[in-house]
Coordinates of C-alpha atoms in Angstrom, one line a residue:
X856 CA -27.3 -1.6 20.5
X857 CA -27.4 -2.5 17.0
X858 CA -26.7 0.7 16.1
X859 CA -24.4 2.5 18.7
X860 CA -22.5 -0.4 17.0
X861 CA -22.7 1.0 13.3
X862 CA -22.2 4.5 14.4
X863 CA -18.9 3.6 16.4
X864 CA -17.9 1.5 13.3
X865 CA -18.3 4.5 10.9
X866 CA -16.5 6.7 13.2
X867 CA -13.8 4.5 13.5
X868 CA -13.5 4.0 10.5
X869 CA -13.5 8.0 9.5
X870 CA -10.6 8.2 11.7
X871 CA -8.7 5.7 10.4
X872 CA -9.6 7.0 7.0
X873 CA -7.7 10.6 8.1
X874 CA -5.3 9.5 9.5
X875 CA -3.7 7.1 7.1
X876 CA -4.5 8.6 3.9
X877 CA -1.5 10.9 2.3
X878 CA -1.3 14.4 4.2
X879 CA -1.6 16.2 0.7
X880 CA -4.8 15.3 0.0
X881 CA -6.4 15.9 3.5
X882 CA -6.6 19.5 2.8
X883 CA -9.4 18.3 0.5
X884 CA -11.9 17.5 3.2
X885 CA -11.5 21.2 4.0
X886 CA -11.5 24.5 2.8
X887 CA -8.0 25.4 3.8
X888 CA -4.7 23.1 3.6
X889 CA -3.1 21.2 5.9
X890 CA -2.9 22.5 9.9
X891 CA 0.2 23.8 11.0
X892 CA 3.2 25.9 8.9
X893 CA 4.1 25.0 5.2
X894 CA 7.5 24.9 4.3
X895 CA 8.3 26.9 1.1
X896 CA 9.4 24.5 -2.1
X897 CA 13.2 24.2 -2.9
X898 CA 13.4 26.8 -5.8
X899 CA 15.4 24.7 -8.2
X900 CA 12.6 21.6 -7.2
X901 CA 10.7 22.2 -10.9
X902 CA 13.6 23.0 -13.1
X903 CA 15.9 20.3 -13.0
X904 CA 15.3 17.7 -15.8
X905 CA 13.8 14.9 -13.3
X906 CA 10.7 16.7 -14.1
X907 CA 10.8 16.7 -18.2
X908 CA 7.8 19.2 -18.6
X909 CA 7.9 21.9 -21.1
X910 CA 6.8 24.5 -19.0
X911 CA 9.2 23.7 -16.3
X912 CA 12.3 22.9 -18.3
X913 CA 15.4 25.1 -17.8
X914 CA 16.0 27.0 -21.0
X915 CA 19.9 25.8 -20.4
X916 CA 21.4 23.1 -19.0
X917 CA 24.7 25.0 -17.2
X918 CA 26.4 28.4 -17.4
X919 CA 27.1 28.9 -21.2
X920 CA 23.6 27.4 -22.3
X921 CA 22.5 27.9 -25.9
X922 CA 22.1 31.5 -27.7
X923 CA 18.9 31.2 -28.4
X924 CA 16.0 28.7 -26.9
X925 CA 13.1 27.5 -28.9
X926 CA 9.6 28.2 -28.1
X927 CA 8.2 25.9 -25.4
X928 CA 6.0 23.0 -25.9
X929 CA 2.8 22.4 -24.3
X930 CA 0.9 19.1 -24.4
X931 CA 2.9 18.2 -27.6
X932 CA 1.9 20.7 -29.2
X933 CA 4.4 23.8 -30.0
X934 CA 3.1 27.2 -28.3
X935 CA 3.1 29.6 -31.7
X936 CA 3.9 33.4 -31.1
X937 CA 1.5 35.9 -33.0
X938 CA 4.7 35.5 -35.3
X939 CA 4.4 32.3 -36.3
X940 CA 0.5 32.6 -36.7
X941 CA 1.6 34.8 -39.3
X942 CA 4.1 32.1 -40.9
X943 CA 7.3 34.3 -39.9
X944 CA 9.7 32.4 -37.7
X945 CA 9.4 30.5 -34.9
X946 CA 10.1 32.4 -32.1
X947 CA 13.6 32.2 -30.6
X948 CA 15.1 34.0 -27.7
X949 CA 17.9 35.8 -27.4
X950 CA 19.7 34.6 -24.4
X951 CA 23.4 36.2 -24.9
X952 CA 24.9 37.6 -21.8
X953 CA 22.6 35.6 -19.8
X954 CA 22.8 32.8 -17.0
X955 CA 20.9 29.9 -15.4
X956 CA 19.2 31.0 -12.0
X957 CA 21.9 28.9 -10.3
X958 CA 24.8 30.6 -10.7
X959 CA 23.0 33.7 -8.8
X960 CA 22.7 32.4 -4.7
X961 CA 19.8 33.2 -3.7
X962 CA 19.5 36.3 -0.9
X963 CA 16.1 36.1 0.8
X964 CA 13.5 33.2 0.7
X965 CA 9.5 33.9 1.7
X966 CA 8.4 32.5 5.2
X967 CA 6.4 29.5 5.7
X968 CA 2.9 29.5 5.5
X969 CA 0.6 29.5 8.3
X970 CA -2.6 27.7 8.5
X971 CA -3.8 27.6 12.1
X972 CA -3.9 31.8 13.0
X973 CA -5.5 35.0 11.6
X974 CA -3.5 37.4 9.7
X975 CA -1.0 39.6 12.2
X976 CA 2.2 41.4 10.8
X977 CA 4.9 39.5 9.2
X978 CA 3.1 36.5 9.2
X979 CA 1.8 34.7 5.6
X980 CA -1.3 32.7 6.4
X981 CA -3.7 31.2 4.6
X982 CA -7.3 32.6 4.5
X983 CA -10.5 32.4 2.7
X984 CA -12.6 34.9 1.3
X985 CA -16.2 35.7 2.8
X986 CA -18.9 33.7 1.1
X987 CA -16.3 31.1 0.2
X988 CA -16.0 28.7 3.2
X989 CA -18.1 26.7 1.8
X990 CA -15.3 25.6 -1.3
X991 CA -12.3 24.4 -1.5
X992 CA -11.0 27.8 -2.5
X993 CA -8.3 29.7 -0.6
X994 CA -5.6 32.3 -0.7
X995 CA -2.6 33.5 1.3
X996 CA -2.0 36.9 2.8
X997 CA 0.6 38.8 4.6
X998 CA 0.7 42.0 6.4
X999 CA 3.9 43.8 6.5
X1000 CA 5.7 44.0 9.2
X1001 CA 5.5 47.5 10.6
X1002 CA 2.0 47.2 9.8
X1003 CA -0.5 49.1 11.9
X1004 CA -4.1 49.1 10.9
X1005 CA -4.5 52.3 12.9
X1006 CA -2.4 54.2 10.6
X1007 CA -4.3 57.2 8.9
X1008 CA -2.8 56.3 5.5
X1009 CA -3.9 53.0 3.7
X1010 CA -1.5 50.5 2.9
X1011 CA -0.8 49.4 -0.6
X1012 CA -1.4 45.7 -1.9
X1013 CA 0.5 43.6 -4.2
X1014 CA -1.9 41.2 -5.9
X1015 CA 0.3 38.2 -7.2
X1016 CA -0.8 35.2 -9.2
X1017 CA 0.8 31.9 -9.5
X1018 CA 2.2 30.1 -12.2
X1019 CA 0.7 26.9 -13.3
X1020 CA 1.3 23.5 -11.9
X1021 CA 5.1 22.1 -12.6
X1022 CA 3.4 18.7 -14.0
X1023 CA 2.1 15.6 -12.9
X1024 CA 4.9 14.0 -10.4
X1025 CA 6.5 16.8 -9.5
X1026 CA 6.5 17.8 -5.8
X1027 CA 4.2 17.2 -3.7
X1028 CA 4.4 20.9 -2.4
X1029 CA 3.4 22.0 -5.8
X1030 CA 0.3 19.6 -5.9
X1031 CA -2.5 20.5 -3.3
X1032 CA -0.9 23.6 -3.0
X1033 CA 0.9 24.8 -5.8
X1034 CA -1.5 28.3 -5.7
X1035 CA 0.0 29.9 -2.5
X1036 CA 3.8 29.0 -3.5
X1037 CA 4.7 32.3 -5.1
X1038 CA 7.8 34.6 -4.7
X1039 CA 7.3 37.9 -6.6
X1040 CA 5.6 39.9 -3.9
X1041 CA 8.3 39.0 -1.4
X1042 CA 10.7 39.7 -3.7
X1043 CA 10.0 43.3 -4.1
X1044 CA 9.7 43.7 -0.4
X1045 CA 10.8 41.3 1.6
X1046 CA 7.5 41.9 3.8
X1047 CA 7.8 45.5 4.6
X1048 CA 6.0 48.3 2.8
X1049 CA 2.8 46.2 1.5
X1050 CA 0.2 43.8 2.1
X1051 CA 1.2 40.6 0.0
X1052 CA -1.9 38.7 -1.2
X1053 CA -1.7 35.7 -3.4
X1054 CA -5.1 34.9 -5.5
X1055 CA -5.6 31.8 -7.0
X1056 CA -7.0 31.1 -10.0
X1057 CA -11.0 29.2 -9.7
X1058 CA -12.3 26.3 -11.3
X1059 CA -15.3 26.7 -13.0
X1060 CA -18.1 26.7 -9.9
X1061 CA -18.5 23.0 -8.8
X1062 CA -20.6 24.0 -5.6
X1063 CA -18.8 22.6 -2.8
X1064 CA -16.1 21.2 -5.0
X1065 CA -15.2 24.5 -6.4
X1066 CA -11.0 24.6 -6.0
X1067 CA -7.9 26.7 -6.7
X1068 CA -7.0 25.9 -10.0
X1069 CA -3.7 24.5 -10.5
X1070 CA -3.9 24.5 -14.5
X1071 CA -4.7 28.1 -16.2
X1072 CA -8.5 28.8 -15.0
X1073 CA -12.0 27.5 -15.1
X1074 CA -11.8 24.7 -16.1
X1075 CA -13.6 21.4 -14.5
X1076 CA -10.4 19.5 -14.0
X1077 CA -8.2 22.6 -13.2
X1078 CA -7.2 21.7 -9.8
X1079 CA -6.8 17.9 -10.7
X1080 CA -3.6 16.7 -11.3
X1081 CA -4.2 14.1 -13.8
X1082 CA -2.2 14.8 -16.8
X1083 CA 0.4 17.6 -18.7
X1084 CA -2.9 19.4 -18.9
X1085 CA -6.2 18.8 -17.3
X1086 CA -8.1 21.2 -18.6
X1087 CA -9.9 19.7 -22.0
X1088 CA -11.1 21.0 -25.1
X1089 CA -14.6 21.2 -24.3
X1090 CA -13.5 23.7 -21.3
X1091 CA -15.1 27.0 -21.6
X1092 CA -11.9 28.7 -19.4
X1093 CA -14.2 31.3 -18.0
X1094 CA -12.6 34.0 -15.8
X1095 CA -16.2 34.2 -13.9
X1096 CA -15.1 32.3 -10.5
X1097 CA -11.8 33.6 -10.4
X1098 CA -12.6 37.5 -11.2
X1099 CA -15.7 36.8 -7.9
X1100 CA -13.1 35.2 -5.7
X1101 CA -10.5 38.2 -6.3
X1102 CA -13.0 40.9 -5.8
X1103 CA -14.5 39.1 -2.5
X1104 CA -10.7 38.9 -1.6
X1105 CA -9.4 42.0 -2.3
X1106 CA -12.6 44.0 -0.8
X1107 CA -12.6 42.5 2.1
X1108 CA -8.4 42.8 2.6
X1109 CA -9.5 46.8 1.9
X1110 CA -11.7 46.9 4.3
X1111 CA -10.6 44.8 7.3
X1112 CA -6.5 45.6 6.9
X1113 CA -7.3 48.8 5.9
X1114 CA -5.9 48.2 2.6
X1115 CA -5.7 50.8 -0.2
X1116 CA -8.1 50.1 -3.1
X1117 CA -6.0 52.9 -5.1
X1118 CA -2.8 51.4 -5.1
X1119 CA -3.1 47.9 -5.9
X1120 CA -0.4 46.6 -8.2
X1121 CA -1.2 43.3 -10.0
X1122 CA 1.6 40.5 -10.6
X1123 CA 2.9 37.3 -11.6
X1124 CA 4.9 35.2 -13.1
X1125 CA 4.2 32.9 -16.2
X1126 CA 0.5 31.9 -15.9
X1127 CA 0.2 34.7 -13.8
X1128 CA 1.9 37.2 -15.8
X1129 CA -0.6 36.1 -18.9
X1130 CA -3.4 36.6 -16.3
X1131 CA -2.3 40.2 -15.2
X1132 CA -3.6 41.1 -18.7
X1133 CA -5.9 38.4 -19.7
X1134 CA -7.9 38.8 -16.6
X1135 CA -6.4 42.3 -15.0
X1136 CA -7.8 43.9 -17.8
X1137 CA -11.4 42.5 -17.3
X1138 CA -10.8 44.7 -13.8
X1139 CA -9.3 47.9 -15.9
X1140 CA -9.9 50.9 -13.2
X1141 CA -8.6 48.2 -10.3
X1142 CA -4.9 48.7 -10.5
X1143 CA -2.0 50.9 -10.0
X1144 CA 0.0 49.1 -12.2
X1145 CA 1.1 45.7 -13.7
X1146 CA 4.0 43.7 -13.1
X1147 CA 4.3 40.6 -15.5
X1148 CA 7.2 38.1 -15.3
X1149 CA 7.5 35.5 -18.2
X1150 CA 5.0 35.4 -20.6
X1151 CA 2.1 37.6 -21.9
X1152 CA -1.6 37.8 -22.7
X1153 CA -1.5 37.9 -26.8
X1154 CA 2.4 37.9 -27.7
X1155 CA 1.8 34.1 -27.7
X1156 CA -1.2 31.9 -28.4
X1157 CA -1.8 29.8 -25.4
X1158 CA -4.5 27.4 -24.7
X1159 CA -7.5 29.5 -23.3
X1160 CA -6.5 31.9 -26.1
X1161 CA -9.3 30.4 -28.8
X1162 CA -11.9 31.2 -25.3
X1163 CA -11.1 34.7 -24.8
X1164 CA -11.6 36.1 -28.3
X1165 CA -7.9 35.3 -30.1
X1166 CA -5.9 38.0 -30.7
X1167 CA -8.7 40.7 -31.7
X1168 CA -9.7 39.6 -28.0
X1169 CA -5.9 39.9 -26.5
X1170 CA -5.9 43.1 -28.6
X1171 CA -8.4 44.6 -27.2
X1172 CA -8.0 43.4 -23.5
X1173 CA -4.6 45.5 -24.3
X1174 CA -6.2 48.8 -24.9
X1175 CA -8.4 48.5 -21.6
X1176 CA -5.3 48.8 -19.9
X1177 CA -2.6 50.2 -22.0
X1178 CA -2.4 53.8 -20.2
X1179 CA -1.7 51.1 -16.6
X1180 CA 1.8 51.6 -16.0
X1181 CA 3.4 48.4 -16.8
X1182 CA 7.1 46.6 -15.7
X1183 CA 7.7 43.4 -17.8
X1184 CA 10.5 41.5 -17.7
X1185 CA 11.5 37.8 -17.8
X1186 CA 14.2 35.3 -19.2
X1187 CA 16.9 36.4 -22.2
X1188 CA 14.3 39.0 -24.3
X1189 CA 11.1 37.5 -23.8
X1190 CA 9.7 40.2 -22.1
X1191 CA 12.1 43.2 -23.3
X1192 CA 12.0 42.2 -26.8
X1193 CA 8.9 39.8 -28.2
X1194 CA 6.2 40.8 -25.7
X1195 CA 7.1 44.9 -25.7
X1196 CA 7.5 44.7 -30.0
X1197 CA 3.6 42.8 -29.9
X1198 CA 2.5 45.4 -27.7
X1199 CA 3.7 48.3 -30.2
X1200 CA 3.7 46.5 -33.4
X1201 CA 0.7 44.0 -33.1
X1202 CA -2.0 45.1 -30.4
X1203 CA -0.5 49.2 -31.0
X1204 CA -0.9 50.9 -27.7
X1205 CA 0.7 53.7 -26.0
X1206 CA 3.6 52.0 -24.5
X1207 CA 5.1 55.2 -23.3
X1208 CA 4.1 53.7 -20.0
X1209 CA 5.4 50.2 -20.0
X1210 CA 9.1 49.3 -18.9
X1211 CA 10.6 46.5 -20.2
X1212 CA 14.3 44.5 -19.6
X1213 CA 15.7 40.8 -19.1
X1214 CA 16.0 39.0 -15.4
X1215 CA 18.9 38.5 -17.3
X1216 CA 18.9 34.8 -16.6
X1217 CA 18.0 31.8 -18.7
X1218 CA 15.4 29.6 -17.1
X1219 CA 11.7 30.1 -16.7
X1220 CA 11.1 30.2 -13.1
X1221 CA 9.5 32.7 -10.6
X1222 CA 12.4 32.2 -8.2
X1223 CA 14.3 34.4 -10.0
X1224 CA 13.4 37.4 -8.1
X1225 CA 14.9 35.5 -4.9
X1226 CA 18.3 36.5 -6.0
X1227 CA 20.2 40.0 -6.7
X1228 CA 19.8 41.8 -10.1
X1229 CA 19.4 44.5 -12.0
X1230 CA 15.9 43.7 -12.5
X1231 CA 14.6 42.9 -9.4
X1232 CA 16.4 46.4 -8.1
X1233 CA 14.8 48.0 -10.8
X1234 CA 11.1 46.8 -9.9
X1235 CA 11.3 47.5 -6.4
X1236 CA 12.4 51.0 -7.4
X1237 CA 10.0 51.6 -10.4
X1238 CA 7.0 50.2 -7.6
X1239 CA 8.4 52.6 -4.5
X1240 CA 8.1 55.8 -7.4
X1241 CA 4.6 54.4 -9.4
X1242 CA 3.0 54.2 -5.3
X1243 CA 4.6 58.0 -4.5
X1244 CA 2.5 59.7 -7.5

């Protein structure tokens, strides 16, 4: 009697546990988030200045913002281009003829995410990779809508990678789950065409506790929100766990959705646009192409940076993958101007196949591609032409 009585206590107890605790950190006690369908975030929810960090700022505070914005801060310490490494300047955008994100009404927003089914067209649900149940690991998926796995020809994946964490406080939607709320794939497609995958980024392998990184990659704290930057200085940033989780991912995407392992484009915005090269190129015959929005492996000095071999090591990262057709763009000349002049001047590759121009808009934000511009009609037309050669 004795103990039917304990084991009826603990299990009460359990439940009561589950049920009361917040619903953002249930999806801890599993390997996949929360039952049921996840609402997408409000896109302006991390750039409005109730959440002051750096990397979530607006570069401009209305429609006629500042010509020219300063180099972000990170941890209180100022990001320094290759530039300033080399005591020229700071760098400084140049933001003329450009507007904030909210003067541009957004067209198209990506569907919920699904938790509770398997993948079936037009649906974005979250799945895990084989071999990975046993983590805390997860990614998203989406099958376009016409999709038909019987079709003779493959279809084409776009691999996207998030951005990092918008800070400590910020929405809950960006805190358990801020590595499946990404825009750029939807963007160019609106779910037609491709498969969508979104890959997060690994902690360093904690067994069981191994988790989508919310801060850069592989580090111990990654996915812990506990401060601007969780990852410390004793982190070694390996790419190890995330690079196994994308090639479990991607293979098995390519073999059950009959996916095409010749035409997968990698992309992302901010930490993922850094990662496209930074860990893309550690994967050099695996893609079609690159898409980076906001932010590049090399032009600037980021944290990991010291980890992955400095510049020499952004360098040559750059020639593993400088004859990959490239489309970079990003807020004022970022991405047309700084990144494209390191990638002639400084790392010196062929860049005969990279295309570069401004969103044309101020703020650092991946929703940009949620609203009508030149840029995002460019990229869906420079992707349709790179997958027809």
């Amino acid at each position: 009697k004795m103990a039917n009585h304990t084991c009826c206590t603990l299990l009460f107890m359990f439940v009561v546990y589950v049920i009361t605790i917040p619903s953002y950190v249930q999806p801890l006690l599993h390997h996949i988030p929360v039952s049921g369908k996840l609402k997408p975030p409000v896109p302006e929810a991390c750039h409005t200045s109730k959440y002051p960090y750096p990397m979530c700022q607006p570069a401009c505070s209305g429609e006629e913002g500042p010509p020219c914005v300063n180099t972000y801060s990170y941890n209180s310490n100022i990001i320094q281009s290759s530039t300033h490494a080399m005591k020229l300047p700071r760098l400084c955008l140049n933001c003329t003829g450009t507007v904030c994100t909210t003067s541009v009404a957004q067209d198209t927003q990506p569907p919920d995410t699904e938790t509770d089914t398997r993948p079936t067209p037009g649906h974005r649900v979250v799945d895990v990779a084989p071999g990975w149940a046993h983590t805390r690991v997860f990614h998203t998926i989406l099958l376009p809508k016409e999709y038909n796995i019987s079709r003779n020809q493959p279809w084409p994946i776009l691999v996207e990678l998030p951005g990092n964490l918008c800070g400590p406080g910020g929405p809950k939607h960006m805190n358990d789950r801020g590595s499946i709320w990404t825009s750029q794939g939807w963007g160019i497609a609106e779910g037609s065409k491709y498969i969508w995958v979104t890959l997060p980024f690994v902690t360093s392998y904690k067994g069981t506790k191994t988790e989508n990184a919310l801060y850069w990659w592989g580090c111990q704290n990654g996915g812990v929100v506990n401060g601007p930057n969780p990852c410390t200085a004793n982190d070694t940033y390996t790419t190890n766990t995330t690079i196994e989780y994308m090639k479990a991912a991607l293979l098995h995407i390519i073999e059950e959705y009959n996916g095409d392992k010749h035409n997968m484009i990698l992309l992302g915005h901010s930490r993922g646009a850094i990662a496209s090269q930074a860990i893309g190129a550690l994967l050099p015959t695996w893609w079609r192409g690159f898409v980076a929005a906001s932010h590049y492996d090399g032009s600037e000095i980021w944290p990991y940076s010291s980890h992955m071999g400095g510049s020499p090591g952004a360098i040559a990262r750059a020639k593993a993958i400088e004859n990959v057709p490239k489309f970079l763009t990003g807020e004022c000349d970022l991405m047309s101007n700084i990144t494209f002049s390191w990638l002639r001047d400084v790392a010196k590759v062929n860049t005969s196949s990279v295309f570069a121009m401004s969103t044309m808009f101020r703020d650092h934000t991946g929703f940009w591609i949620l609203r009508p511009s030149a840029a995002r009609t460019r990229l869906r037309t420079w992707i349709q032409s790179l997958l027809a050669t």
